[in-house]
Amino acid sequence: MHFLSDLITYGPFFFKAMQITVLLTAASITIGMAIGLFVALLKISKRKLLNRLADLYIGLIRGTPLIVQLFFVYFGLAEIVDFGQFWSASIALAVHSGAYIAEIFRAGIQSIDRGQMEAARSLGMSYPLAMRRIILPQAFKRVIPPLGNQFIIGLKDSSLAAFIAMDELFHLAQRFAASTFRSMEFYAMGGLYYLFLITIFTLAVNALERRLKVDEI
C-alpha cells in the first residue's frame, strides 16, 4: 500500500520525466534514422572512398561506449558550441543509433531484388529517383521490425542522459532515491514507467508491422 500511495503521490513528477524521455528518444531516433539512411547509401555506393568512410563511422561508433560519446558531445564540444542538455543527449544518442540503423537500412536495401533497380533504370529513371520510388519504400517495410527494436534500445539508452543531470526518468528516480533513502522503491517505480513505455511502443510496432503485411496482400 505504501508503494501504491507513493506511486500516486510522485506520479505527476514521473509523468513529466516520462514526457522528456519520450521526446528525447523520438528526437534521437528521428535524427538517427536520417544519419543511418545516409550512411547506408554510402555503404552500398560503388565508390570505395564512400564505403570506407561509412565503415569508419560505423566502426568508430560501435567501438566506443555510448557514455563516452555522450560526454564528448556534452562536455567536449561545449568548448566550441553548447548544445544544452537535451540536444547534446539527442545528438549523442542519434549518432550512436545511426551506426546500427545504417546496417539495418543497408540490409533492407540489399534484400530487394536487383532486377527492380535495373527495370527502373531501363524505364528512364535516374538512380536517385528509382531508389526513392521503387527500392526504399519496399526496404522500409522490411526493416520495420529491427527499426522497432532499435527504437526500444534507444529508449533504454536514453537513461544515460541522467549522467549529464537531465531530468528524464532515471535521473528523477535517482534524485528521489537519494533524498528519501528508499532506493529500491524509487528505482522500481522508474522501472515500471520504462516498462509501460516499452510495452506501448512494442504494441505500436507490432500493429504497424501487421498493417504493412495486410497492405502487401
CSV table of C-alpha atoms in Angstrom, one decimal:
chain,number,residue,atom,x,y,z
A,1,MET,CA,0.0,0.0,0.0
A,2,HIS,CA,2.9,2.4,0.8
A,3,PHE,CA,4.4,1.8,-2.6
A,4,LEU,CA,1.0,2.4,-4.3
A,5,SER,CA,0.4,5.6,-2.5
A,6,ASP,CA,3.8,6.9,-3.4
A,7,LEU,CA,3.2,5.8,-7.0
A,8,ILE,CA,0.2,8.2,-7.0
A,9,THR,CA,1.9,10.9,-5.0
A,10,TYR,CA,5.0,11.1,-7.2
A,11,GLY,CA,3.1,10.2,-10.4
A,12,PRO,CA,3.0,13.8,-11.7
A,13,PHE,CA,6.8,14.1,-11.4
A,14,PHE,CA,7.4,10.8,-13.1
A,15,PHE,CA,4.9,11.6,-15.8
A,16,LYS,CA,6.7,14.9,-16.7
A,17,ALA,CA,10.0,13.0,-16.7
A,18,MET,CA,8.4,10.3,-18.9
A,19,GLN,CA,7.5,13.0,-21.4
A,20,ILE,CA,11.1,14.2,-21.5
A,21,THR,CA,12.2,10.6,-22.1
A,22,VAL,CA,9.8,10.1,-25.0
A,23,LEU,CA,10.8,13.4,-26.6
A,24,LEU,CA,14.5,12.6,-26.2
A,25,THR,CA,14.0,9.2,-27.7
A,26,ALA,CA,11.9,10.4,-30.6
A,27,ALA,CA,14.4,13.2,-31.4
A,28,SER,CA,17.4,10.9,-31.3
A,29,ILE,CA,15.8,8.1,-33.3
A,30,THR,CA,14.5,10.6,-36.0
A,31,ILE,CA,17.9,12.1,-36.4
A,32,GLY,CA,19.5,8.7,-36.1
A,33,MET,CA,17.3,7.4,-39.0
A,34,ALA,CA,18.4,10.2,-41.2
A,35,ILE,CA,22.1,9.5,-40.4
A,36,GLY,CA,21.6,5.8,-40.8
A,37,LEU,CA,19.9,6.1,-44.2
A,38,PHE,CA,22.7,8.4,-45.4
A,39,VAL,CA,25.4,6.1,-44.2
A,40,ALA,CA,23.7,3.1,-45.6
A,41,LEU,CA,23.6,4.7,-49.1
A,42,LEU,CA,27.4,5.5,-48.7
A,43,LYS,CA,28.0,1.9,-47.7
A,44,ILE,CA,26.2,0.5,-50.8
A,45,SER,CA,27.8,3.0,-53.1
A,46,LYS,CA,30.2,1.8,-55.9
A,47,ARG,CA,32.8,4.3,-54.8
A,48,LYS,CA,35.3,2.7,-52.4
A,49,LEU,CA,36.1,6.0,-50.6
A,50,LEU,CA,32.5,6.4,-49.6
A,51,ASN,CA,32.4,2.8,-48.5
A,52,ARG,CA,35.4,3.3,-46.3
A,53,LEU,CA,34.0,6.5,-44.8
A,54,ALA,CA,30.8,4.6,-43.8
A,55,ASP,CA,32.8,1.7,-42.4
A,56,LEU,CA,35.0,4.2,-40.4
A,57,TYR,CA,31.9,5.8,-38.9
A,58,ILE,CA,30.2,2.5,-38.0
A,59,GLY,CA,33.4,1.0,-36.6
A,60,LEU,CA,34.2,4.1,-34.5
A,61,ILE,CA,30.7,4.4,-33.0
A,62,ARG,CA,30.4,0.7,-32.4
A,63,GLY,CA,33.8,0.5,-30.9
A,64,THR,CA,33.3,3.2,-28.2
A,65,PRO,CA,30.8,3.3,-25.3
A,66,LEU,CA,27.7,5.4,-25.6
A,67,ILE,CA,28.5,7.2,-22.3
A,68,VAL,CA,31.9,8.3,-23.7
A,69,GLN,CA,30.1,9.7,-26.8
A,70,LEU,CA,27.6,11.5,-24.6
A,71,PHE,CA,30.3,13.1,-22.5
A,72,PHE,CA,32.2,14.0,-25.6
A,73,VAL,CA,29.2,15.9,-27.1
A,74,TYR,CA,28.1,17.5,-23.8
A,75,PHE,CA,31.4,18.4,-22.2
A,76,GLY,CA,33.9,18.2,-25.1
A,77,LEU,CA,32.0,20.0,-27.9
A,78,ALA,CA,30.8,22.5,-25.3
A,79,GLU,CA,34.1,24.2,-25.7
A,80,ILE,CA,33.2,25.0,-29.2
A,81,VAL,CA,29.4,25.1,-29.2
A,82,ASP,CA,27.0,24.5,-26.3
A,83,PHE,CA,24.0,22.4,-27.4
A,84,GLY,CA,22.4,22.2,-24.0
A,85,GLN,CA,21.4,19.1,-22.2
A,86,PHE,CA,18.5,18.0,-24.4
A,87,TRP,CA,20.2,18.4,-27.8
A,88,SER,CA,23.6,17.1,-26.5
A,89,ALA,CA,21.9,13.9,-25.4
A,90,SER,CA,19.8,13.8,-28.6
A,91,ILE,CA,22.8,14.2,-30.9
A,92,ALA,CA,24.9,11.7,-29.0
A,93,LEU,CA,22.1,9.1,-29.0
A,94,ALA,CA,21.4,9.8,-32.7
A,95,VAL,CA,25.0,9.4,-33.7
A,96,HIS,CA,25.2,6.2,-31.7
A,97,SER,CA,21.9,4.7,-33.0
A,98,GLY,CA,22.7,5.9,-36.6
A,99,ALA,CA,25.6,3.4,-36.8
A,100,TYR,CA,23.2,0.5,-36.1
A,101,ILE,CA,20.3,1.9,-38.2
A,102,ALA,CA,22.8,2.2,-41.1
A,103,GLU,CA,23.3,-1.6,-41.1
A,104,ILE,CA,19.6,-2.2,-40.8
A,105,PHE,CA,18.9,0.0,-43.8
A,106,ARG,CA,21.8,-1.5,-45.8
A,107,ALA,CA,20.4,-5.0,-45.2
A,108,GLY,CA,16.9,-3.9,-46.2
A,109,ILE,CA,18.0,-2.2,-49.4
A,110,GLN,CA,20.2,-5.1,-50.5
A,111,SER,CA,17.4,-7.5,-49.8
A,112,ILE,CA,15.4,-6.0,-52.7
A,113,ASP,CA,16.0,-7.9,-56.0
A,114,ARG,CA,18.5,-6.1,-58.2
A,115,GLY,CA,16.2,-6.6,-61.2
A,116,GLN,CA,13.9,-4.0,-59.8
A,117,MET,CA,16.6,-1.3,-60.0
A,118,GLU,CA,17.6,-2.5,-63.4
A,119,ALA,CA,14.0,-2.4,-64.6
A,120,ALA,CA,13.5,1.1,-63.2
A,121,ARG,CA,16.7,2.4,-64.9
A,122,SER,CA,15.6,0.8,-68.2
A,123,LEU,CA,12.4,2.9,-68.0
A,124,GLY,CA,14.5,6.0,-67.8
A,125,MET,CA,14.5,6.6,-64.1
A,126,SER,CA,17.7,8.1,-62.6
A,127,TYR,CA,19.3,6.1,-59.8
A,128,PRO,CA,18.1,8.5,-57.0
A,129,LEU,CA,14.6,8.5,-58.4
A,130,ALA,CA,14.5,4.7,-58.6
A,131,MET,CA,15.9,4.4,-55.1
A,132,ARG,CA,13.3,6.9,-53.7
A,133,ARG,CA,10.2,5.5,-55.6
A,134,ILE,CA,11.0,1.8,-56.0
A,135,ILE,CA,13.6,0.5,-53.6
A,136,LEU,CA,13.3,2.5,-50.4
A,137,PRO,CA,9.5,2.0,-49.9
A,138,GLN,CA,10.0,-1.8,-50.1
A,139,ALA,CA,13.1,-1.8,-48.0
A,140,PHE,CA,11.4,0.3,-45.3
A,141,LYS,CA,8.6,-2.3,-44.9
A,142,ARG,CA,11.2,-5.0,-44.4
A,143,VAL,CA,13.1,-3.1,-41.8
A,144,ILE,CA,10.2,-2.2,-39.6
A,145,PRO,CA,10.8,-5.0,-37.0
A,146,PRO,CA,14.6,-4.2,-36.5
A,147,LEU,CA,13.9,-0.5,-36.5
A,148,GLY,CA,11.3,-1.1,-33.8
A,149,ASN,CA,13.8,-3.0,-31.7
A,150,GLN,CA,16.3,-0.1,-32.2
A,151,PHE,CA,13.7,2.4,-31.1
A,152,ILE,CA,13.2,0.4,-27.9
A,153,ILE,CA,17.0,0.2,-27.4
A,154,GLY,CA,17.2,3.9,-27.9
A,155,LEU,CA,14.5,4.4,-25.2
A,156,LYS,CA,16.6,2.3,-22.8
A,157,ASP,CA,19.8,4.1,-23.8
A,158,SER,CA,18.2,7.5,-23.1
A,159,SER,CA,18.6,6.7,-19.4
A,160,LEU,CA,22.3,7.6,-19.7
A,161,ALA,CA,21.2,11.2,-20.1
A,162,ALA,CA,20.9,11.1,-16.3
A,163,PHE,CA,24.7,11.4,-16.2
A,164,ILE,CA,24.5,14.9,-17.5
A,165,ALA,CA,21.8,15.7,-15.0
A,166,MET,CA,18.9,15.7,-17.5
A,167,ASP,CA,15.6,15.3,-15.8
A,168,GLU,CA,14.4,12.2,-17.5
A,169,LEU,CA,13.0,9.1,-15.8
A,170,PHE,CA,16.2,7.5,-14.5
A,171,HIS,CA,17.6,10.8,-13.1
A,172,LEU,CA,14.4,11.6,-11.4
A,173,ALA,CA,14.4,8.1,-9.7
A,174,GLN,CA,18.0,8.8,-8.6
A,175,ARG,CA,17.0,12.1,-7.1
A,176,PHE,CA,14.1,10.7,-5.1
A,177,ALA,CA,16.1,7.7,-4.0
A,178,ALA,CA,18.9,9.9,-2.7
A,179,SER,CA,16.6,12.3,-0.9
A,180,THR,CA,14.3,9.7,0.7
A,181,PHE,CA,16.9,6.9,1.2
A,182,ARG,CA,14.3,4.5,-0.4
A,183,SER,CA,16.4,3.3,-3.4
A,184,MET,CA,14.5,0.1,-4.1
A,185,GLU,CA,11.1,1.8,-4.1
A,186,PHE,CA,12.0,4.6,-6.5
A,187,TYR,CA,14.2,2.6,-8.9
A,188,ALA,CA,11.3,0.1,-9.1
A,189,MET,CA,8.9,3.0,-9.8
A,190,GLY,CA,11.2,4.3,-12.5
A,191,GLY,CA,11.4,0.7,-14.0
A,192,LEU,CA,7.6,0.5,-14.1
A,193,TYR,CA,7.4,3.6,-16.2
A,194,TYR,CA,10.1,2.3,-18.6
A,195,LEU,CA,8.2,-1.0,-18.8
A,196,PHE,CA,5.0,0.9,-19.6
A,197,LEU,CA,6.6,2.9,-22.4
A,198,ILE,CA,8.4,-0.1,-23.9
A,199,THR,CA,5.1,-2.1,-23.8
A,200,ILE,CA,3.3,0.7,-25.6
A,201,PHE,CA,6.0,1.1,-28.3
A,202,THR,CA,6.2,-2.7,-28.8
A,203,LEU,CA,2.4,-2.9,-29.4
A,204,ALA,CA,2.6,0.1,-31.8
A,205,VAL,CA,5.4,-1.5,-33.8
A,206,ASN,CA,3.6,-4.8,-33.9
A,207,ALA,CA,0.4,-3.1,-35.1
A,208,LEU,CA,2.3,-1.2,-37.8
A,209,GLU,CA,4.0,-4.4,-38.9
A,210,ARG,CA,0.6,-6.2,-39.2
A,211,ARG,CA,-0.8,-3.2,-41.1
A,212,LEU,CA,2.0,-3.3,-43.7
A,213,LYS,CA,1.6,-7.1,-44.2
A,214,VAL,CA,-2.1,-6.6,-44.8
A,215,ASP,CA,-1.3,-3.9,-47.4
A,216,GLU,CA,1.0,-6.3,-49.2
A,217,ILE,CA,-1.8,-8.9,-49.7
